[in-house]
Amino acid sequence: METATVVVAPAPVAITQPPQQLMELKFSFAPVAKSSPATKAEPDKKKLTGGCGGYVLEDVPHLTDYLPELKSYPNPLQDHPAYSVVKQYFVKPDETVAKKVVVHKSSARGTHFRRAGPRRRVYFQSDEVRAAIVTCGGICPGLNTVIRELVCGLHDMYGVTSIHGIEGGYKGFYARNTVELTPRSVNGIHKRGGTLLGSSRGGQDTAKIVDSIQDRGFNQVYIVGGDGSQKGAASIHEEVQRRGLKCAVVGVPKTIDNDIAVIDKSFGFDTAVEAAQRAIDAAHVEAECGENGIGVVKLMGRNSGFIAMHATLASRDVDCCLIPESPFYLEGKGGLLEFVEKRLRDNGHMVIVVAEGAGQDLVAKGMPFANTHDASGNKVLLDVGLWLSQQIKEHFKKKPRFPITLKYIDPTYMIRAVPSNASDNVYCTLLAHSALHGAMAGYTGFSVGPVNGRHAYIPFYRITEKQNKVSITDRMWARVLCSTNQPCFLTEEDVEGAGLELEEEEPHMHMPLVEGGMQRLGQEQPVDVQRANGNGHL
């Protein structure tokens, strides 16, 4: 890491100071390591530090970092009739978004990201832009909306007429022809589920993709996909930069599980929770109508239980919610089977919601399986819903005087295949517009998303370094336990381990254990909203 100290006036930098003062800032830039089969390239980190209160700007790359002679042009939005009544056309150079919004009065200013939005100067003329859009990974609600708004935004706001879709995910760059996209061709696609362009997992060959980008003359590439796809986008950006191409590589993070780090939530999540309600409602009706009826609903959530948690809170008909972050056990005092029996005796029916990644260690003990992975490198999960249903049936077979009626519902592919709802449609529009504004302004190598309610440009490495997960020591999970009245199923060691892990990240969030094995956050304690539940709600 090379570090240089420079003295600059406050106007062009991302820290506001009185005009009469100068400030000393440290700008650190880690050059991209050359990739080889034996070594993995280090992420391209660009940071600005200084000013008062420990300010750190985790900046995103700009085309002028490696093309210093690049010309800029006035933003055509300043003459756009639709924006004539907007009081402030452009985002100011010093506007940033704080990663943490709740702090102590003595806390440092901390990490910030560049605020998204249109800039006064752009680095592409409208007639020179040749844009490409690709969707990768599994489908989720909102993909078509993002495609539509990228196309319409580029065309209607910036006058771009050369926009192309890459079919079939990353492989489509070198295995398929492109599809011309116009506002007319994408009209109405936001009312359909899935993706107009098709998608696939894996299959990324960075060199071939960049060869295709170069051969086809693309200078803006929009990549819509999950953390694996964003890692691919980072590799593409690095190769584009290494070749010195004038090409902005932009990511729009997507995951129905809501496990993308840093951002408040991922698009499609609200729609998924809403669609999950229909499955829970059906399970509740079935359970109420049967003798000692049990409805088991398996929802998406490979490593993070956000859909299960929020669907449970929204439903209020759920008696037990099981997620990957919170271990559970079946047999013995305080176990799940004891709770099921008690709830049936008390209410005559119950509904269980289980995330697909929950209890995988228990399932693995009870059945032989192959340790296989899909094309994206994700471990293939066993069907915890089917296994749990069987375990409950086996338990009550031993109690012939206690007959049960169990219905198992797996709405996984129904949930992710539905069109996005109104909330997600608006959200996808904002994401698409923020992405294209950044590309036109010359920024590259970034993902876009809301951080504490404000859209920001986030370096790829921040998006891909870890997954967002439900904190079982947070008030949001405590609300679920209060809503369902289920046991926490945790040993004291489980809770202490979760508390220690949290303490390593945010020391002020760790509180002593309370009676019953649950750890709570004191009402007076400041909380990192992002880590609290991934949606900014406390």
mmCIF file with all atom_site columns, C-alpha atoms in Angstrom, residues 259-397:
data_model
loop_
_atom_site.group_PDB
_atom_site.id
_atom_site.type_symbol
_atom_site.label_atom_id
_atom_site.label_alt_id
_atom_site.label_comp_id
_atom_site.label_asym_id
_atom_site.label_entity_id
_atom_site.label_seq_id
_atom_site.pdbx_PDB_ins_code
_atom_site.Cartn_x
_atom_site.Cartn_y
_atom_site.Cartn_z
_atom_site.occupancy
_atom_site.B_iso_or_equiv
_atom_site.pdbx_formal_charge
_atom_site.auth_seq_id
_atom_site.auth_comp_id
_atom_site.auth_asym_id
_atom_site.auth_atom_id
_atom_site.pdbx_PDB_model_num
ATOM 1   C CA . ASP A 1 259 ? -27.996 -11.293 2.522   1.00 0.00 ? 259 ASP A CA 1
ATOM 2   C CA . ILE A 1 260 ? -26.003 -8.669  0.586   1.00 0.00 ? 260 ILE A CA 1
ATOM 3   C CA . ALA A 1 261 ? -23.728 -6.799  3.010   1.00 0.00 ? 261 ALA A CA 1
ATOM 4   C CA . VAL A 1 262 ? -23.745 -3.021  3.611   1.00 0.00 ? 262 VAL A CA 1
ATOM 5   C CA . ILE A 1 263 ? -26.978 -2.155  1.737   1.00 0.00 ? 263 ILE A CA 1
ATOM 6   C CA . ASP A 1 264 ? -30.259 -1.739  3.622   1.00 0.00 ? 264 ASP A CA 1
ATOM 7   C CA . LYS A 1 265 ? -32.021 -4.476  1.682   1.00 0.00 ? 265 LYS A CA 1
ATOM 8   C CA . SER A 1 266 ? -31.942 -6.186  -1.697  1.00 0.00 ? 266 SER A CA 1
ATOM 9   C CA . PHE A 1 267 ? -34.620 -5.778  -4.341  1.00 0.00 ? 267 PHE A CA 1
ATOM 10  C CA . GLY A 1 268 ? -37.234 -8.523  -4.531  1.00 0.00 ? 268 GLY A CA 1
ATOM 11  C CA . PHE A 1 269 ? -37.161 -9.052  -0.777  1.00 0.00 ? 269 PHE A CA 1
ATOM 12  C CA . ASP A 1 270 ? -40.398 -7.174  -0.050  1.00 0.00 ? 270 ASP A CA 1
ATOM 13  C CA . THR A 1 271 ? -42.164 -9.098  -2.810  1.00 0.00 ? 271 THR A CA 1
ATOM 14  C CA . ALA A 1 272 ? -40.807 -12.402 -1.479  1.00 0.00 ? 272 ALA A CA 1
ATOM 15  C CA . VAL A 1 273 ? -42.101 -11.696 2.024   1.00 0.00 ? 273 VAL A CA 1
ATOM 16  C CA . GLU A 1 274 ? -45.494 -10.724 0.606   1.00 0.00 ? 274 GLU A CA 1
ATOM 17  C CA . ALA A 1 275 ? -45.669 -13.896 -1.519  1.00 0.00 ? 275 ALA A CA 1
ATOM 18  C CA . ALA A 1 276 ? -44.607 -16.007 1.471   1.00 0.00 ? 276 ALA A CA 1
ATOM 19  C CA . GLN A 1 277 ? -47.704 -14.774 3.287   1.00 0.00 ? 277 GLN A CA 1
ATOM 20  C CA . ARG A 1 278 ? -49.952 -16.701 0.903   1.00 0.00 ? 278 ARG A CA 1
ATOM 21  C CA . ALA A 1 279 ? -48.144 -19.949 1.689   1.00 0.00 ? 279 ALA A CA 1
ATOM 22  C CA . ILE A 1 280 ? -48.340 -19.282 5.432   1.00 0.00 ? 280 ILE A CA 1
ATOM 23  C CA . ASP A 1 281 ? -52.041 -18.415 5.144   1.00 0.00 ? 281 ASP A CA 1
ATOM 24  C CA . ALA A 1 282 ? -52.675 -21.697 3.321   1.00 0.00 ? 282 ALA A CA 1
ATOM 25  C CA . ALA A 1 283 ? -50.749 -23.648 5.952   1.00 0.00 ? 283 ALA A CA 1
ATOM 26  C CA . HIS A 1 284 ? -52.737 -21.934 8.698   1.00 0.00 ? 284 HIS A CA 1
ATOM 27  C CA . VAL A 1 285 ? -56.074 -22.806 7.067   1.00 0.00 ? 285 VAL A CA 1
ATOM 28  C CA . GLU A 1 286 ? -55.004 -26.433 6.605   1.00 0.00 ? 286 GLU A CA 1
ATOM 29  C CA . ALA A 1 287 ? -53.807 -26.652 10.196  1.00 0.00 ? 287 ALA A CA 1
ATOM 30  C CA . GLU A 1 288 ? -57.020 -25.152 11.615  1.00 0.00 ? 288 GLU A CA 1
ATOM 31  C CA . CYS A 1 289 ? -59.207 -27.555 9.634   1.00 0.00 ? 289 CYS A CA 1
ATOM 32  C CA . GLY A 1 290 ? -57.427 -30.769 10.590  1.00 0.00 ? 290 GLY A CA 1
ATOM 33  C CA . GLU A 1 291 ? -57.313 -32.742 13.807  1.00 0.00 ? 291 GLU A CA 1
ATOM 34  C CA . ASN A 1 292 ? -54.233 -31.523 15.669  1.00 0.00 ? 292 ASN A CA 1
ATOM 35  C CA . GLY A 1 293 ? -53.277 -29.875 12.417  1.00 0.00 ? 293 GLY A CA 1
ATOM 36  C CA . ILE A 1 294 ? -49.692 -28.882 11.678  1.00 0.00 ? 294 ILE A CA 1
ATOM 37  C CA . GLY A 1 295 ? -48.694 -26.703 8.723   1.00 0.00 ? 295 GLY A CA 1
ATOM 38  C CA . VAL A 1 296 ? -44.997 -26.718 7.777   1.00 0.00 ? 296 VAL A CA 1
ATOM 39  C CA . VAL A 1 297 ? -43.801 -24.039 5.338   1.00 0.00 ? 297 VAL A CA 1
ATOM 40  C CA . LYS A 1 298 ? -40.271 -24.000 3.926   1.00 0.00 ? 298 LYS A CA 1
ATOM 41  C CA . LEU A 1 299 ? -39.081 -20.577 2.753   1.00 0.00 ? 299 LEU A CA 1
ATOM 42  C CA . MET A 1 300 ? -35.932 -19.424 0.985   1.00 0.00 ? 300 MET A CA 1
ATOM 43  C CA . GLY A 1 301 ? -32.901 -18.549 3.089   1.00 0.00 ? 301 GLY A CA 1
ATOM 44  C CA . ARG A 1 302 ? -29.727 -20.508 2.382   1.00 0.00 ? 302 ARG A CA 1
ATOM 45  C CA . ASN A 1 303 ? -27.532 -18.825 4.985   1.00 0.00 ? 303 ASN A CA 1
ATOM 46  C CA . SER A 1 304 ? -29.746 -15.983 6.185   1.00 0.00 ? 304 SER A CA 1
ATOM 47  C CA . GLY A 1 305 ? -33.243 -16.228 7.613   1.00 0.00 ? 305 GLY A CA 1
ATOM 48  C CA . PHE A 1 306 ? -34.563 -12.774 6.735   1.00 0.00 ? 306 PHE A CA 1
ATOM 49  C CA . ILE A 1 307 ? -37.516 -13.957 4.629   1.00 0.00 ? 307 ILE A CA 1
ATOM 50  C CA . ALA A 1 308 ? -38.614 -16.439 7.298   1.00 0.00 ? 308 ALA A CA 1
ATOM 51  C CA . MET A 1 309 ? -38.188 -13.871 10.066  1.00 0.00 ? 309 MET A CA 1
ATOM 52  C CA . HIS A 1 310 ? -40.086 -11.058 8.330   1.00 0.00 ? 310 HIS A CA 1
ATOM 53  C CA . ALA A 1 311 ? -42.813 -13.356 6.999   1.00 0.00 ? 311 ALA A CA 1
ATOM 54  C CA . THR A 1 312 ? -43.326 -14.676 10.524  1.00 0.00 ? 312 THR A CA 1
ATOM 55  C CA . LEU A 1 313 ? -43.637 -11.183 11.983  1.00 0.00 ? 313 LEU A CA 1
ATOM 56  C CA . ALA A 1 314 ? -45.979 -10.076 9.206   1.00 0.00 ? 314 ALA A CA 1
ATOM 57  C CA . SER A 1 315 ? -48.201 -13.155 9.491   1.00 0.00 ? 315 SER A CA 1
ATOM 58  C CA . ARG A 1 316 ? -48.740 -13.453 13.252  1.00 0.00 ? 316 ARG A CA 1
ATOM 59  C CA . ASP A 1 317 ? -50.151 -16.940 12.570  1.00 0.00 ? 317 ASP A CA 1
ATOM 60  C CA . VAL A 1 318 ? -46.766 -18.663 12.930  1.00 0.00 ? 318 VAL A CA 1
ATOM 61  C CA . ASP A 1 319 ? -46.054 -20.670 16.073  1.00 0.00 ? 319 ASP A CA 1
ATOM 62  C CA . CYS A 1 320 ? -42.404 -21.471 15.382  1.00 0.00 ? 320 CYS A CA 1
ATOM 63  C CA . CYS A 1 321 ? -39.762 -19.923 13.095  1.00 0.00 ? 321 CYS A CA 1
ATOM 64  C CA . LEU A 1 322 ? -36.507 -21.774 12.403  1.00 0.00 ? 322 LEU A CA 1
ATOM 65  C CA . ILE A 1 323 ? -33.598 -20.001 10.684  1.00 0.00 ? 323 ILE A CA 1
ATOM 66  C CA . PRO A 1 324 ? -29.971 -20.930 9.826   1.00 0.00 ? 324 PRO A CA 1
ATOM 67  C CA . GLU A 1 325 ? -28.504 -18.469 12.335  1.00 0.00 ? 325 GLU A CA 1
ATOM 68  C CA . SER A 1 326 ? -30.285 -20.020 15.319  1.00 0.00 ? 326 SER A CA 1
ATOM 69  C CA . PRO A 1 327 ? -29.573 -23.726 16.007  1.00 0.00 ? 327 PRO A CA 1
ATOM 70  C CA . PHE A 1 328 ? -32.358 -25.953 17.274  1.00 0.00 ? 328 PHE A CA 1
ATOM 71  C CA . TYR A 1 329 ? -32.737 -29.517 18.507  1.00 0.00 ? 329 TYR A CA 1
ATOM 72  C CA . LEU A 1 330 ? -35.598 -32.009 18.384  1.00 0.00 ? 330 LEU A CA 1
ATOM 73  C CA . GLU A 1 331 ? -35.518 -34.380 21.342  1.00 0.00 ? 331 GLU A CA 1
ATOM 74  C CA . GLY A 1 332 ? -35.504 -33.766 25.070  1.00 0.00 ? 332 GLY A CA 1
ATOM 75  C CA . LYS A 1 333 ? -36.624 -31.034 27.412  1.00 0.00 ? 333 LYS A CA 1
ATOM 76  C CA . GLY A 1 334 ? -37.013 -27.682 25.652  1.00 0.00 ? 334 GLY A CA 1
ATOM 77  C CA . GLY A 1 335 ? -36.672 -29.319 22.220  1.00 0.00 ? 335 GLY A CA 1
ATOM 78  C CA . LEU A 1 336 ? -38.809 -28.672 19.168  1.00 0.00 ? 336 LEU A CA 1
ATOM 79  C CA . LEU A 1 337 ? -40.886 -31.842 19.419  1.00 0.00 ? 337 LEU A CA 1
ATOM 80  C CA . GLU A 1 338 ? -41.816 -31.095 23.033  1.00 0.00 ? 338 GLU A CA 1
ATOM 81  C CA . PHE A 1 339 ? -42.886 -27.598 21.986  1.00 0.00 ? 339 PHE A CA 1
ATOM 82  C CA . VAL A 1 340 ? -44.980 -28.947 19.077  1.00 0.00 ? 340 VAL A CA 1
ATOM 83  C CA . GLU A 1 341 ? -46.818 -31.297 21.388  1.00 0.00 ? 341 GLU A CA 1
ATOM 84  C CA . LYS A 1 342 ? -47.461 -28.575 23.959  1.00 0.00 ? 342 LYS A CA 1
ATOM 85  C CA . ARG A 1 343 ? -48.732 -26.120 21.343  1.00 0.00 ? 343 ARG A CA 1
ATOM 86  C CA . LEU A 1 344 ? -51.108 -28.734 19.876  1.00 0.00 ? 344 LEU A CA 1
ATOM 87  C CA . ARG A 1 345 ? -52.518 -29.506 23.321  1.00 0.00 ? 345 ARG A CA 1
ATOM 88  C CA . ASP A 1 346 ? -53.024 -25.791 24.017  1.00 0.00 ? 346 ASP A CA 1
ATOM 89  C CA . ASN A 1 347 ? -54.329 -24.582 20.619  1.00 0.00 ? 347 ASN A CA 1
ATOM 90  C CA . GLY A 1 348 ? -55.256 -27.684 18.638  1.00 0.00 ? 348 GLY A CA 1
ATOM 91  C CA . HIS A 1 349 ? -53.129 -26.586 15.653  1.00 0.00 ? 349 HIS A CA 1
ATOM 92  C CA . MET A 1 350 ? -49.822 -24.885 14.792  1.00 0.00 ? 350 MET A CA 1
ATOM 93  C CA . VAL A 1 351 ? -47.770 -23.455 11.902  1.00 0.00 ? 351 VAL A CA 1
ATOM 94  C CA . ILE A 1 352 ? -44.014 -23.923 11.548  1.00 0.00 ? 352 ILE A CA 1
ATOM 95  C CA . VAL A 1 353 ? -41.910 -21.772 9.193   1.00 0.00 ? 353 VAL A CA 1
ATOM 96  C CA . VAL A 1 354 ? -38.433 -23.064 8.398   1.00 0.00 ? 354 VAL A CA 1
ATOM 97  C CA . ALA A 1 355 ? -35.758 -21.427 6.236   1.00 0.00 ? 355 ALA A CA 1
ATOM 98  C CA . GLU A 1 356 ? -34.148 -23.782 3.727   1.00 0.00 ? 356 GLU A CA 1
ATOM 99  C CA . GLY A 1 357 ? -30.694 -23.508 5.342   1.00 0.00 ? 357 GLY A CA 1
ATOM 100 C CA . ALA A 1 358 ? -31.861 -24.215 8.899   1.00 0.00 ? 358 ALA A CA 1
ATOM 101 C CA . GLY A 1 359 ? -30.885 -27.426 10.683  1.00 0.00 ? 359 GLY A CA 1
ATOM 102 C CA . GLN A 1 360 ? -28.687 -28.761 7.885   1.00 0.00 ? 360 GLN A CA 1
ATOM 103 C CA . ASP A 1 361 ? -26.363 -30.437 10.397  1.00 0.00 ? 361 ASP A CA 1
ATOM 104 C CA . LEU A 1 362 ? -29.313 -32.332 11.896  1.00 0.00 ? 362 LEU A CA 1
ATOM 105 C CA . VAL A 1 363 ? -30.607 -33.401 8.473   1.00 0.00 ? 363 VAL A CA 1
ATOM 106 C CA . ALA A 1 364 ? -27.166 -34.640 7.452   1.00 0.00 ? 364 ALA A CA 1
ATOM 107 C CA . LYS A 1 365 ? -27.009 -36.935 10.469  1.00 0.00 ? 365 LYS A CA 1
ATOM 108 C CA . GLY A 1 366 ? -30.298 -38.577 9.588   1.00 0.00 ? 366 GLY A CA 1
ATOM 109 C CA . MET A 1 367 ? -29.798 -39.326 5.898   1.00 0.00 ? 367 MET A CA 1
ATOM 110 C CA . PRO A 1 368 ? -26.953 -40.120 3.509   1.00 0.00 ? 368 PRO A CA 1
ATOM 111 C CA . PHE A 1 369 ? -26.099 -37.342 1.088   1.00 0.00 ? 369 PHE A CA 1
ATOM 112 C CA . ALA A 1 370 ? -23.417 -36.246 -1.340  1.00 0.00 ? 370 ALA A CA 1
ATOM 113 C CA . ASN A 1 371 ? -21.469 -33.110 -0.474  1.00 0.00 ? 371 ASN A CA 1
ATOM 114 C CA . THR A 1 372 ? -22.198 -31.459 -3.822  1.00 0.00 ? 372 THR A CA 1
ATOM 115 C CA . HIS A 1 373 ? -22.202 -27.868 -5.043  1.00 0.00 ? 373 HIS A CA 1
ATOM 116 C CA . ASP A 1 374 ? -24.103 -26.059 -7.780  1.00 0.00 ? 374 ASP A CA 1
ATOM 117 C CA . ALA A 1 375 ? -22.577 -24.106 -10.681 1.00 0.00 ? 375 ALA A CA 1
ATOM 118 C CA . SER A 1 376 ? -22.252 -21.002 -8.497  1.00 0.00 ? 376 SER A CA 1
ATOM 119 C CA . GLY A 1 377 ? -20.258 -22.912 -5.878  1.00 0.00 ? 377 GLY A CA 1
ATOM 120 C CA . ASN A 1 378 ? -23.117 -23.024 -3.360  1.00 0.00 ? 378 ASN A CA 1
ATOM 121 C CA . LYS A 1 379 ? -23.493 -26.192 -1.347  1.00 0.00 ? 379 LYS A CA 1
ATOM 122 C CA . VAL A 1 380 ? -26.581 -28.152 -2.395  1.00 0.00 ? 380 VAL A CA 1
ATOM 123 C CA . LEU A 1 381 ? -28.936 -28.154 0.592   1.00 0.00 ? 381 LEU A CA 1
ATOM 124 C CA . LEU A 1 382 ? -30.989 -31.050 1.866   1.00 0.00 ? 382 LEU A CA 1
ATOM 125 C CA . ASP A 1 383 ? -34.748 -30.594 2.145   1.00 0.00 ? 383 ASP A CA 1
ATOM 126 C CA . VAL A 1 384 ? -35.101 -29.580 5.774   1.00 0.00 ? 384 VAL A CA 1
ATOM 127 C CA . GLY A 1 385 ? -38.867 -29.099 5.400   1.00 0.00 ? 385 GLY A CA 1
ATOM 128 C CA . LEU A 1 386 ? -39.471 -32.654 4.231   1.00 0.00 ? 386 LEU A CA 1
ATOM 129 C CA . TRP A 1 387 ? -37.093 -34.025 6.867   1.00 0.00 ? 387 TRP A CA 1
ATOM 130 C CA . LEU A 1 388 ? -38.744 -32.026 9.661   1.00 0.00 ? 388 LEU A CA 1
ATOM 131 C CA . SER A 1 389 ? -42.205 -33.136 8.585   1.00 0.00 ? 389 SER A CA 1
ATOM 132 C CA . GLN A 1 390 ? -41.071 -36.763 8.696   1.00 0.00 ? 390 GLN A CA 1
ATOM 133 C CA . GLN A 1 391 ? -39.496 -36.345 12.141  1.00 0.00 ? 391 GLN A CA 1
ATOM 134 C CA . ILE A 1 392 ? -42.722 -34.886 13.539  1.00 0.00 ? 392 ILE A CA 1
ATOM 135 C CA . LYS A 1 393 ? -44.790 -37.726 12.033  1.00 0.00 ? 393 LYS A CA 1
ATOM 136 C CA . GLU A 1 394 ? -42.433 -40.349 13.462  1.00 0.00 ? 394 GLU A CA 1
ATOM 137 C CA . HIS A 1 395 ? -42.647 -38.740 16.895  1.00 0.00 ? 395 HIS A CA 1
ATOM 138 C CA . PHE A 1 396 ? -46.451 -38.827 16.991  1.00 0.00 ? 396 PHE A CA 1
ATOM 139 C CA . LYS A 1 397 ? -46.618 -42.367 15.621  1.00 0.00 ? 397 LYS A CA 1
#
